[in-house]
Short mmCIF file of C-alpha atoms and ligand atoms in Angstrom, two decimals:
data_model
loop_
_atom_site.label_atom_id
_atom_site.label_comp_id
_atom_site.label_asym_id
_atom_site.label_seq_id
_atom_site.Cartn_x
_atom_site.Cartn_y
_atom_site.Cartn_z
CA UNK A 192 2.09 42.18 57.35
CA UNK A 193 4.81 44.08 59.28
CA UNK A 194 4.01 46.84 61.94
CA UNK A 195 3.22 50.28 60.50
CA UNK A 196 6.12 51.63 61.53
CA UNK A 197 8.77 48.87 60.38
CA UNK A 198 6.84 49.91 56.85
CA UNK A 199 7.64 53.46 57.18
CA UNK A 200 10.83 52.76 57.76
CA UNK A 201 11.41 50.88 54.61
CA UNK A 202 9.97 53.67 52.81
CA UNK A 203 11.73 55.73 54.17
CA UNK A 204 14.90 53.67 53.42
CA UNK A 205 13.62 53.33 49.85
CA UNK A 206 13.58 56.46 49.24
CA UNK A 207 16.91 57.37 50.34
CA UNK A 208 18.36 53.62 48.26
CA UNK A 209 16.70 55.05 45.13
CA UNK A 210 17.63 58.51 45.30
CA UNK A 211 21.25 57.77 46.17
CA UNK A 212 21.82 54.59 44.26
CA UNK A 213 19.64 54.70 41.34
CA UNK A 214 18.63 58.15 40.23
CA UNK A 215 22.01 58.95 39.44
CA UNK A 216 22.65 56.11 37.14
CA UNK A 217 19.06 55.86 35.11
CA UNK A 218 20.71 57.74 32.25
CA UNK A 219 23.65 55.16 32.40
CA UNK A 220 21.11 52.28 32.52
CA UNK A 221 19.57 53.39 29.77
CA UNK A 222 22.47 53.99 27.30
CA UNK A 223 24.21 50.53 28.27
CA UNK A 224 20.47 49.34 28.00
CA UNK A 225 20.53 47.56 31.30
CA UNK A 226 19.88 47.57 34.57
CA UNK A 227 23.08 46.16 36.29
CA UNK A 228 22.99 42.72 37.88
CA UNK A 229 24.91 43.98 40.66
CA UNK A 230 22.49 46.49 41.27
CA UNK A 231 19.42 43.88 41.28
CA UNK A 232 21.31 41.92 43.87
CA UNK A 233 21.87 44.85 45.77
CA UNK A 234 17.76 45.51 45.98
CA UNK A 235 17.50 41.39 46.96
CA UNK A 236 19.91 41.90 49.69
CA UNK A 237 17.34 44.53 51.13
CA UNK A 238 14.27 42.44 50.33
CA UNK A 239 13.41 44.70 47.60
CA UNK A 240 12.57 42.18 45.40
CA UNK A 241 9.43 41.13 47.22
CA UNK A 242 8.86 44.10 49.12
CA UNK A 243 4.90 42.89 49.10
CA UNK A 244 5.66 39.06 49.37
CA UNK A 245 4.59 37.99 53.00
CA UNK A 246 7.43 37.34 55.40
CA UNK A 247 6.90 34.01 55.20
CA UNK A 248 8.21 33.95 51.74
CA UNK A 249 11.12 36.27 52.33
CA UNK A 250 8.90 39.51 51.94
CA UNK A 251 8.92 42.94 53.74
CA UNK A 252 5.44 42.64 54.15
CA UNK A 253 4.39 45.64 53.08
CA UNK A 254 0.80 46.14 52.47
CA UNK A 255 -0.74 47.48 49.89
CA UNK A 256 -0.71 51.74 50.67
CA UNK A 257 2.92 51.22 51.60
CA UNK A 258 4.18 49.07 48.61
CA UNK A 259 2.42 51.72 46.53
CA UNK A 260 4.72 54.43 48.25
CA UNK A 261 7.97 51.93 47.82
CA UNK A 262 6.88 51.49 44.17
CA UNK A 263 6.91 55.22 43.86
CA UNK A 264 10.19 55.78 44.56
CA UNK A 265 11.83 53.74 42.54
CA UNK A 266 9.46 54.92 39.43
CA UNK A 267 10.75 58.11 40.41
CA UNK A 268 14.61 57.21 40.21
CA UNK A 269 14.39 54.84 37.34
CA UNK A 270 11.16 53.32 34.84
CA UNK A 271 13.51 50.35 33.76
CA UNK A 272 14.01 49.24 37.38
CA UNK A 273 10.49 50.08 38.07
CA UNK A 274 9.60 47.55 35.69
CA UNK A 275 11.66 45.25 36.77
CA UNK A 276 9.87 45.45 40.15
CA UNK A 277 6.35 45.33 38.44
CA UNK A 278 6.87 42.16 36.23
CA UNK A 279 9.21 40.13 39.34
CA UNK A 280 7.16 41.36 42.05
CA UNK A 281 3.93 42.42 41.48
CA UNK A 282 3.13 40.41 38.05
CA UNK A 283 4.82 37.32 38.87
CA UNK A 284 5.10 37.29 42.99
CA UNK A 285 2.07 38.86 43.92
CA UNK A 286 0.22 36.42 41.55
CA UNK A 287 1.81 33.34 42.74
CA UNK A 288 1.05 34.36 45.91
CA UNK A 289 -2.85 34.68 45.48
CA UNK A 290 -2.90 31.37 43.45
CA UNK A 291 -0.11 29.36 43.70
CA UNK A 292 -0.45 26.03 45.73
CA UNK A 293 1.75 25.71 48.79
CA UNK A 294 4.04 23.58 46.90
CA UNK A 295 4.64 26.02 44.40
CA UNK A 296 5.31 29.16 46.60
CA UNK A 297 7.88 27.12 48.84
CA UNK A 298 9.40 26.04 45.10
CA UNK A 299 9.39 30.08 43.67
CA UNK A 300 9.03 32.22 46.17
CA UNK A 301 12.08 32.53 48.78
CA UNK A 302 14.25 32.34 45.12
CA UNK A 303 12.18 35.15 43.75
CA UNK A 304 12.96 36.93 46.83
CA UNK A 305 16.47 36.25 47.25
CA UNK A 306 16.98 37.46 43.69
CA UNK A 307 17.93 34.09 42.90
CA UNK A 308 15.31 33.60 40.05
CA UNK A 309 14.09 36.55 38.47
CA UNK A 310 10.85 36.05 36.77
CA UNK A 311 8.86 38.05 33.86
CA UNK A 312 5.39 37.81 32.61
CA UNK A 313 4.58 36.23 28.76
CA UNK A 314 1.69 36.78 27.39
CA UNK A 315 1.99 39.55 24.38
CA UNK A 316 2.81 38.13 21.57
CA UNK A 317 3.77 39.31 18.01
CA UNK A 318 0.32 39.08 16.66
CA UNK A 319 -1.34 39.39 19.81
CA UNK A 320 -1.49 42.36 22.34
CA UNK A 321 -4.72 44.09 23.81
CA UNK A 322 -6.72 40.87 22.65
CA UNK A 323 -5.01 38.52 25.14
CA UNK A 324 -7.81 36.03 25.42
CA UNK A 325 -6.86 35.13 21.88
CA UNK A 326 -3.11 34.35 22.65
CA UNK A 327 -1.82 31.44 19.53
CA UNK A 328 1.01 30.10 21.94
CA UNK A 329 0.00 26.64 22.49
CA UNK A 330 0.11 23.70 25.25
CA UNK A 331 -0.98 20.19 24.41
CA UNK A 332 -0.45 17.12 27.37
CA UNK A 333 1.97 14.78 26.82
CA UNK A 334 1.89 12.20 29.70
CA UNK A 335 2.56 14.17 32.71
CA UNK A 336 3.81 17.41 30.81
CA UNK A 337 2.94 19.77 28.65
CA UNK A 338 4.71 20.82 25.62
CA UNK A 339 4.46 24.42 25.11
CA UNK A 340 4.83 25.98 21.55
CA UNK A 341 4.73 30.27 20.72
CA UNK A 342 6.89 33.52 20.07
CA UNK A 343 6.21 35.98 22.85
CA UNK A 344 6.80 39.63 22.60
CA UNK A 345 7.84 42.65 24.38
CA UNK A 346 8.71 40.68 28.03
CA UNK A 347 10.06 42.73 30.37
CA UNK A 348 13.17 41.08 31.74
CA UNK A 349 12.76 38.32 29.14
CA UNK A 350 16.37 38.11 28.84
CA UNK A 351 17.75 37.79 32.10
CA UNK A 352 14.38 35.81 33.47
CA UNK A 353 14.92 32.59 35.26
CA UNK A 354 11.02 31.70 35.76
CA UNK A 355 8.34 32.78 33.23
CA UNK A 356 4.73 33.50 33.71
CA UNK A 357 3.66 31.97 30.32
CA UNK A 358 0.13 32.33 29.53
CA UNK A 359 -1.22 29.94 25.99
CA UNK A 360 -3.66 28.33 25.03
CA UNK A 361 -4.95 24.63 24.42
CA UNK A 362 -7.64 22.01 24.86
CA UNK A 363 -8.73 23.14 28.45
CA UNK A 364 -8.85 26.34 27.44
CA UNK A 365 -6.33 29.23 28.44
CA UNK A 366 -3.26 27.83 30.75
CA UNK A 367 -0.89 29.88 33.18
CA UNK A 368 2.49 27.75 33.72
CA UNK A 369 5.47 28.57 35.52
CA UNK A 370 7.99 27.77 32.76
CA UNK A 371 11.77 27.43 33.76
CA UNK A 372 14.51 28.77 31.65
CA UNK A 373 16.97 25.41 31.89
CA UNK A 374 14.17 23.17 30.12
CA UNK A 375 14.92 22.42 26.64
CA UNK A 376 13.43 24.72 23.31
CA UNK A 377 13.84 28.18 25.09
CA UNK A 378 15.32 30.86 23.11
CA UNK A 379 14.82 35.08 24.27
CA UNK A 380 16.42 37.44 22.19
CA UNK A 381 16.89 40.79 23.36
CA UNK A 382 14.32 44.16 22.19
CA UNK A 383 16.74 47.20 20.82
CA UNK A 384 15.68 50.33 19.57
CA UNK A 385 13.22 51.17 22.40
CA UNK A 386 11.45 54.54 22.83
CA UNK A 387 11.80 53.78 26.50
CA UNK A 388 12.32 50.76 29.35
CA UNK A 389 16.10 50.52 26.97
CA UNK A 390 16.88 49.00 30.69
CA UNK A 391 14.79 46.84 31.80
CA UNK A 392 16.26 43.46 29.74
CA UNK A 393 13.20 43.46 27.21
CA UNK A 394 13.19 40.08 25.10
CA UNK A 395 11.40 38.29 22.71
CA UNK A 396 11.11 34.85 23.65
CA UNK A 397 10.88 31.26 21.64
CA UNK A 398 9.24 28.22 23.40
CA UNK A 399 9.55 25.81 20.90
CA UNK A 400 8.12 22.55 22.03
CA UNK A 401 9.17 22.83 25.68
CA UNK A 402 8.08 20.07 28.24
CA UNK A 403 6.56 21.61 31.21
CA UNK A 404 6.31 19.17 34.15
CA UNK A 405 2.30 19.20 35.31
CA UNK A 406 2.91 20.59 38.51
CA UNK A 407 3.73 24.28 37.10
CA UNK A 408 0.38 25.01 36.29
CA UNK A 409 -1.19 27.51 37.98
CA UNK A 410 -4.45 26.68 39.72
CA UNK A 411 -5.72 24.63 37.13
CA UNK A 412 -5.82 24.09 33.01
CA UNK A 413 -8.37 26.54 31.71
CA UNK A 414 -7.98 28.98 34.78
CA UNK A 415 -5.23 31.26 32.98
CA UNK A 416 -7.44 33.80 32.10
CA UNK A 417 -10.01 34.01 34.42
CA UNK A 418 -8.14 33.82 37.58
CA UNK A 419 -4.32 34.50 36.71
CA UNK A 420 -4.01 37.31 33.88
CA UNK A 421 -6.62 39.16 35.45
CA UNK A 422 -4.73 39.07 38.89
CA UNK A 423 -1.70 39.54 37.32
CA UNK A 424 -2.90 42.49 35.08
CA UNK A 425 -4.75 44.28 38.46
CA UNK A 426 -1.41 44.19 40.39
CA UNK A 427 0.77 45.25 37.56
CA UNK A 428 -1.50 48.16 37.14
CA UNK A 429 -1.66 49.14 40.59
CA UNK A 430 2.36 48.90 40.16
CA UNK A 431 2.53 51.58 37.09
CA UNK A 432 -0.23 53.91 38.63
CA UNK A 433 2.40 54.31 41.41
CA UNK A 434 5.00 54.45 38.95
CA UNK A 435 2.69 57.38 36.85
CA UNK A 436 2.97 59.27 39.59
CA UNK A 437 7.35 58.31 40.47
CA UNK A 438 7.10 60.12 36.62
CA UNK A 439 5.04 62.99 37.27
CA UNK A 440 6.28 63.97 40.51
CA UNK A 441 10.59 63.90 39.00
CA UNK A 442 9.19 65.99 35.94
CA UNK A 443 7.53 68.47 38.11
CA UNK A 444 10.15 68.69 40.73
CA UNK A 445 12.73 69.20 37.35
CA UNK A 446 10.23 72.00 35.90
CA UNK A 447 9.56 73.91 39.20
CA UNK A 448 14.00 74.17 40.01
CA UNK A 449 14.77 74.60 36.40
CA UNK A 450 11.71 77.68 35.98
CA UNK A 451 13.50 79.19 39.30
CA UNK A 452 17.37 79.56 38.05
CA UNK A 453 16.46 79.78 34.26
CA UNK A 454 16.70 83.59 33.52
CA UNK A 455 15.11 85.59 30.42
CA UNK A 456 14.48 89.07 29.63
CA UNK A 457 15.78 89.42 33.01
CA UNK A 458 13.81 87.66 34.89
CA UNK A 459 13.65 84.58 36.53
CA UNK A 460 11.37 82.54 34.12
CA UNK A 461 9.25 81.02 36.96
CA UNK A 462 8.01 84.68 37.51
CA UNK A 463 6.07 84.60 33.96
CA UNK A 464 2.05 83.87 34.07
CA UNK A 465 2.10 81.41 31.16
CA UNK A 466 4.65 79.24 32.78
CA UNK A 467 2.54 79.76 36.26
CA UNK A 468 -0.63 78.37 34.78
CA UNK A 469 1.93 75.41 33.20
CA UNK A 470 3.35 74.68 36.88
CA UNK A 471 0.08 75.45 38.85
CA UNK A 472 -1.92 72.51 36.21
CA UNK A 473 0.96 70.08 37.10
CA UNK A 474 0.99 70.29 40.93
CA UNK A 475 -2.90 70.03 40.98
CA UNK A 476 -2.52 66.81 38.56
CA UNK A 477 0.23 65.24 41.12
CA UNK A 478 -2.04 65.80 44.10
CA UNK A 479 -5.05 64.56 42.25
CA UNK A 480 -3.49 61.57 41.12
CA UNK A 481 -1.55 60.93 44.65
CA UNK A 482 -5.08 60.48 45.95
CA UNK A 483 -6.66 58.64 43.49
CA UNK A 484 -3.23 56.31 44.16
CA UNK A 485 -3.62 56.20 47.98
CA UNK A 486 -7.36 55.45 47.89
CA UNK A 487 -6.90 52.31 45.75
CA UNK A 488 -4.22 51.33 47.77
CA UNK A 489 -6.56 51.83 51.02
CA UNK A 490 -9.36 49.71 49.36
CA UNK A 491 -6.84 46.89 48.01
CA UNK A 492 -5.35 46.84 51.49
CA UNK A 493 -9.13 46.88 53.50
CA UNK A 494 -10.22 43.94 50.56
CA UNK A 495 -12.82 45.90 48.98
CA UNK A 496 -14.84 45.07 46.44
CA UNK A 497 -14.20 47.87 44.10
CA UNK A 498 -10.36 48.18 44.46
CA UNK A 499 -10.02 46.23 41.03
CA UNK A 500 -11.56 49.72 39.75
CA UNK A 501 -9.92 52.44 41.26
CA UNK A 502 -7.22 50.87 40.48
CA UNK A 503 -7.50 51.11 36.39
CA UNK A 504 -9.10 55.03 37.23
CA UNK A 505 -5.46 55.48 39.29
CA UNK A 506 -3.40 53.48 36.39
CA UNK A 507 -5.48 55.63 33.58
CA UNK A 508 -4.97 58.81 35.10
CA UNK A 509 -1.73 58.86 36.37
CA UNK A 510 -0.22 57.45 33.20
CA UNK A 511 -2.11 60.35 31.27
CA UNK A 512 -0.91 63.02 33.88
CA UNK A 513 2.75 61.92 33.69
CA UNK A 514 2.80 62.35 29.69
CA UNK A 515 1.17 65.44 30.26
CA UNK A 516 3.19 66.85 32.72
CA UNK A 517 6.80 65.32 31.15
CA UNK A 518 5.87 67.25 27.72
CA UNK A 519 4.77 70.62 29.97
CA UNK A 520 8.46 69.90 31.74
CA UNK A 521 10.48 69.07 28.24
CA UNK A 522 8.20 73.07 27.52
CA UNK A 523 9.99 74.54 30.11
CA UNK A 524 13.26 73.32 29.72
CA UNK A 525 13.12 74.61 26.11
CA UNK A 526 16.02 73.66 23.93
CA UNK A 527 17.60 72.03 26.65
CA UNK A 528 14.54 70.01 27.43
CA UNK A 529 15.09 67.97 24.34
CA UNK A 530 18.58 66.96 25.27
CA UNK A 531 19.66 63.41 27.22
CA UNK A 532 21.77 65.56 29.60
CA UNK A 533 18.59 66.48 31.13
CA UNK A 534 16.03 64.05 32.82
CA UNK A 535 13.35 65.24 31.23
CA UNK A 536 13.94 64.34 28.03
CA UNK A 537 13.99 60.27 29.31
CA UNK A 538 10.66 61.02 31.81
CA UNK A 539 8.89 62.48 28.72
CA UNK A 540 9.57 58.53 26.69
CA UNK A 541 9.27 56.68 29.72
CA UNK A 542 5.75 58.00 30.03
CA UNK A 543 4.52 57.27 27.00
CA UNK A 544 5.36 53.71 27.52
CA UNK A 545 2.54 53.80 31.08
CA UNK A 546 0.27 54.62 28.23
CA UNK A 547 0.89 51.18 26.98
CA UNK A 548 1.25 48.51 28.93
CA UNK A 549 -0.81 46.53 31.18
CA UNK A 550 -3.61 47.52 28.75
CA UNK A 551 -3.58 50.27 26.59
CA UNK A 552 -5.68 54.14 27.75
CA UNK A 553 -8.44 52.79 25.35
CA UNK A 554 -8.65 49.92 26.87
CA UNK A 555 -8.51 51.44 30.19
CA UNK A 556 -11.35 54.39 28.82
CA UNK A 557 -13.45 51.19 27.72
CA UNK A 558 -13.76 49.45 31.08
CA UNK A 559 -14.02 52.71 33.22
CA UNK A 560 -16.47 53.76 30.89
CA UNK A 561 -18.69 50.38 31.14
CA UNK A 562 -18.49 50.93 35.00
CA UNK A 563 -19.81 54.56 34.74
CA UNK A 564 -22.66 53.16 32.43
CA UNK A 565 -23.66 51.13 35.67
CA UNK A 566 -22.66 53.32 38.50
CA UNK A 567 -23.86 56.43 37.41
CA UNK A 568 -27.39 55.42 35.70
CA UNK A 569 -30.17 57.72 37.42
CA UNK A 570 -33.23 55.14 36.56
C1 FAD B 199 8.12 48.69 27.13
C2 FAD B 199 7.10 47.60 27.07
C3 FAD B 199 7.14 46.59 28.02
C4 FAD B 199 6.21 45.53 27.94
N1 FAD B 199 6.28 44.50 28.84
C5 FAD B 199 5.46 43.42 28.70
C6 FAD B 199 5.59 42.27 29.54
O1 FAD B 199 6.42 42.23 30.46
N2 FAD B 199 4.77 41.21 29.34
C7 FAD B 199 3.83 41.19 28.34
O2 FAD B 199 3.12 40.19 28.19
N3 FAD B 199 3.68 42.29 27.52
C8 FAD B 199 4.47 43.38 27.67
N4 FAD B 199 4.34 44.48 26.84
C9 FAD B 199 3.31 44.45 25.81
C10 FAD B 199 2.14 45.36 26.11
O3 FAD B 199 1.39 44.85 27.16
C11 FAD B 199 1.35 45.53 24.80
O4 FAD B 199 2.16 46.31 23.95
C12 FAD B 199 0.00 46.17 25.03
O5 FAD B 199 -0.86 45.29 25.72
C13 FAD B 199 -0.67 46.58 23.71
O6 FAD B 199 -0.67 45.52 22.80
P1 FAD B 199 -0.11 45.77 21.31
O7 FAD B 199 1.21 46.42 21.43
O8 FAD B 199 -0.18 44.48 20.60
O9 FAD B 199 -1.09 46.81 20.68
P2 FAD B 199 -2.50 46.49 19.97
O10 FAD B 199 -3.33 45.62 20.85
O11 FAD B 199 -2.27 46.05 18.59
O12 FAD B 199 -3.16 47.93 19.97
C14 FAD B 199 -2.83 48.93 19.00
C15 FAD B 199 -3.75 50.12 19.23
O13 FAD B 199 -5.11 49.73 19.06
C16 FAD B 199 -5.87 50.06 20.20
N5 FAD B 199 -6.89 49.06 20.45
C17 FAD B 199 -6.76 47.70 20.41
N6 FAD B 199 -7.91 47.11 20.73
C18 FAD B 199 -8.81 48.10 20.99
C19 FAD B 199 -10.17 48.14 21.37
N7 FAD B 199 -10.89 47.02 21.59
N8 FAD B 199 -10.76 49.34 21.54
C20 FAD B 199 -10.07 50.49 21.34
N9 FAD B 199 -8.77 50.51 20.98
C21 FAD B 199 -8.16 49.34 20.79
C22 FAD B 199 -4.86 50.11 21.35
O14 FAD B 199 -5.32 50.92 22.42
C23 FAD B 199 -3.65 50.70 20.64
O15 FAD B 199 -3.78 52.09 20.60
C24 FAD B 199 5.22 45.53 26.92
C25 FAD B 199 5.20 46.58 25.99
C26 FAD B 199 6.14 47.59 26.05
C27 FAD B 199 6.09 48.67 25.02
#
């Protein structure tokens, strides 16, 4: 991991990259519905692209509390790019990282980093979305391969992916390979009509009896589940807690400066109780989920036990707060709060969408709730 203060530093820098040379251009992303290549090989050239990957893969080596902080930033200039970071980086990378074999990361890693490959994550699929353990894309051996059959749904970066993180199942049970985009029976078709994420290159994607050389299986046949989506699941979520709170903090910061020059009946309408109590809720929800945020990334950094957890409270919450505080800022906007020439019209979708993926609020209520059932039991 680098030095404490090399990491604030690239926060720092972060911040300033995304402010300057994404913020602007979100809207733009979003109505050519994509993020520009030029602009993801821009974010390589920095090391963005594996901002968590150790050095010796061509990471920053940031840990944990200060990738949270980097992911921030970006959430707060852009969702799409955001997402590209969670599926390349903290889906795909961070995940090959924990349980790829040394082979493997020297194969994907440096490439992943250099921007050379950008990978996504498969494993919705049409008929097939919360329940993941029941995923119908299939693998059967053949020889030294496997021949991989399935329609996969909603992949972020799907269409410009070079590597995906395909997740189906077989004989051994439920199989994570690293599938390759030149092999033979691939087809992605790009996702229009999106509430939100119009940016981040979301496919549908056709394996249709693709031979997958043994070696790209990850750990070992049957494993997928267990060791890989579950990894891959905890880091993305740890990725859009940060990201919850990128939202929530732009929306506020666009309610607070609109309420001050926004005059009626006179007066500034900042200066008007209602819209007081409607500010006053939001900052408390930023702090509260800033902390929350902070203390998983503490625990994930220090190895703790319980990180896995705080990390769905922090994913749970923050996604909840930033709806909640992107429909209080589309409020105060008014009329011009429904309108694409204001941000908050985009925050207020791009929420919705943390509400979603990597597993729905229910989902997230369900397994918090099963932990309070344990923790909190006075016998
Ligand atoms: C913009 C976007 C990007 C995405 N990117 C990716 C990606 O990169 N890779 C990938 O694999 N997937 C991706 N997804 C898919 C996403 O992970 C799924 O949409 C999500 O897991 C929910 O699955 P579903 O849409 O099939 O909904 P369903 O599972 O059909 O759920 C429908 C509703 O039923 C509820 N529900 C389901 N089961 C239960 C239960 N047991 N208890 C209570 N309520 C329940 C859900 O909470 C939800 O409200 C993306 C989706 C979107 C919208």
């Amino acid at each position: 991991m680098s030095d404490i203060e090399t990491q604030e530093r690239i926060v720092a820098e972060v911040k300033e990259f995304a402010a300057n040379e994404i913020r602007p251009f979100a809207a733009e992303f979003e109505e050519k519905e994509a993020i520009p290549r030029e602009l993801i090989d821009r974010m390589a050239k920095k090391g963005y692209l594996a901002a968590c990957f150790p050095e010796e893969w061509g990471g920053l080596g940031l840990d944990p509390l200060y990738y949270g902080l980097f992911t921030e930033e970006i959430g707060k200039a852009c969702s799409s790019t955001r997402g590209l970071l969670t599926v390349h980086t903290s889906l795909v990378g961070e995940t090959l990282v924990r349980w790829g074999n040394r082979e493997q990361k020297e194969r994907w890693l440096p490439q992943m980093a250099s921007g050379e490959k950008i990978a996504c994550f498969a494993l919705t699929e049409p008929l097939v979305g919360t329940d993941a353990g029941s995923v119908q894309t299939s693998y059967r051996e053949e020889g030294n391969q496997y021949i991989i059959t399935g329609s996969k749904k909603w992949i972020t970066c799907g269409n410009i992916a070079d590597l995906f993180l395909v997740i189906a199942n077989g004989e051994k049970g439920i199989t994570a390979f690293i599938v390759e985009r030149e092999l033979a029976g691939i087809t992605t078709t790009p996702i229009k009509g999106l509430l939100a994420g119009r940016a981040a290159h979301i496919a549908e994607i056709e394996f249709k009896d693709v031979a997958v050389p043994r070696e790209n299986v990850i750990t070992k046949e049957g494993s997928g589940f267990s060791y890989v989506v579950n990894s891959a699941l905890d880091n993305g979520r740890y990725s859009i807690a940060w990201g919850g709170i990128g939202i929530a903090l732009e929306a506020l910061e666009a309610m607070v400066t609109y309420s001050r020059k926004r005059s009626q009946f006179g007066k500034k309408i900042y200066s008007y109780q209602l819209i007081q109590g409607i500010i006053g809720d939001s900052v408390t929800k930023v702090h509260a989920g800033r902390a929350l945020c902070l203390k998983a990334g503490r625990m994930r950094r220090d190895g703790d036990a319980d990180a896995v957890m705080e990390t769905t409270i922090a994913k749970y919450f923050t996604s909840k707060i930033a709806m909640e505080i992107s429909i209080d800022a589309v409020q105060v906007h008014g009329g011009n709060g429904c309108y694409n020439r204001y941000p908050v019209e985009r925050l207020f979708r791009e929420a919705k969408i943390l509400e979603i993926i990597e597993g729905t609020s229910q989902v997230q209520q369900e397994i918090i709730s099963s932990f309070g059932l344990r923790r909190y039991y006075i016998k």
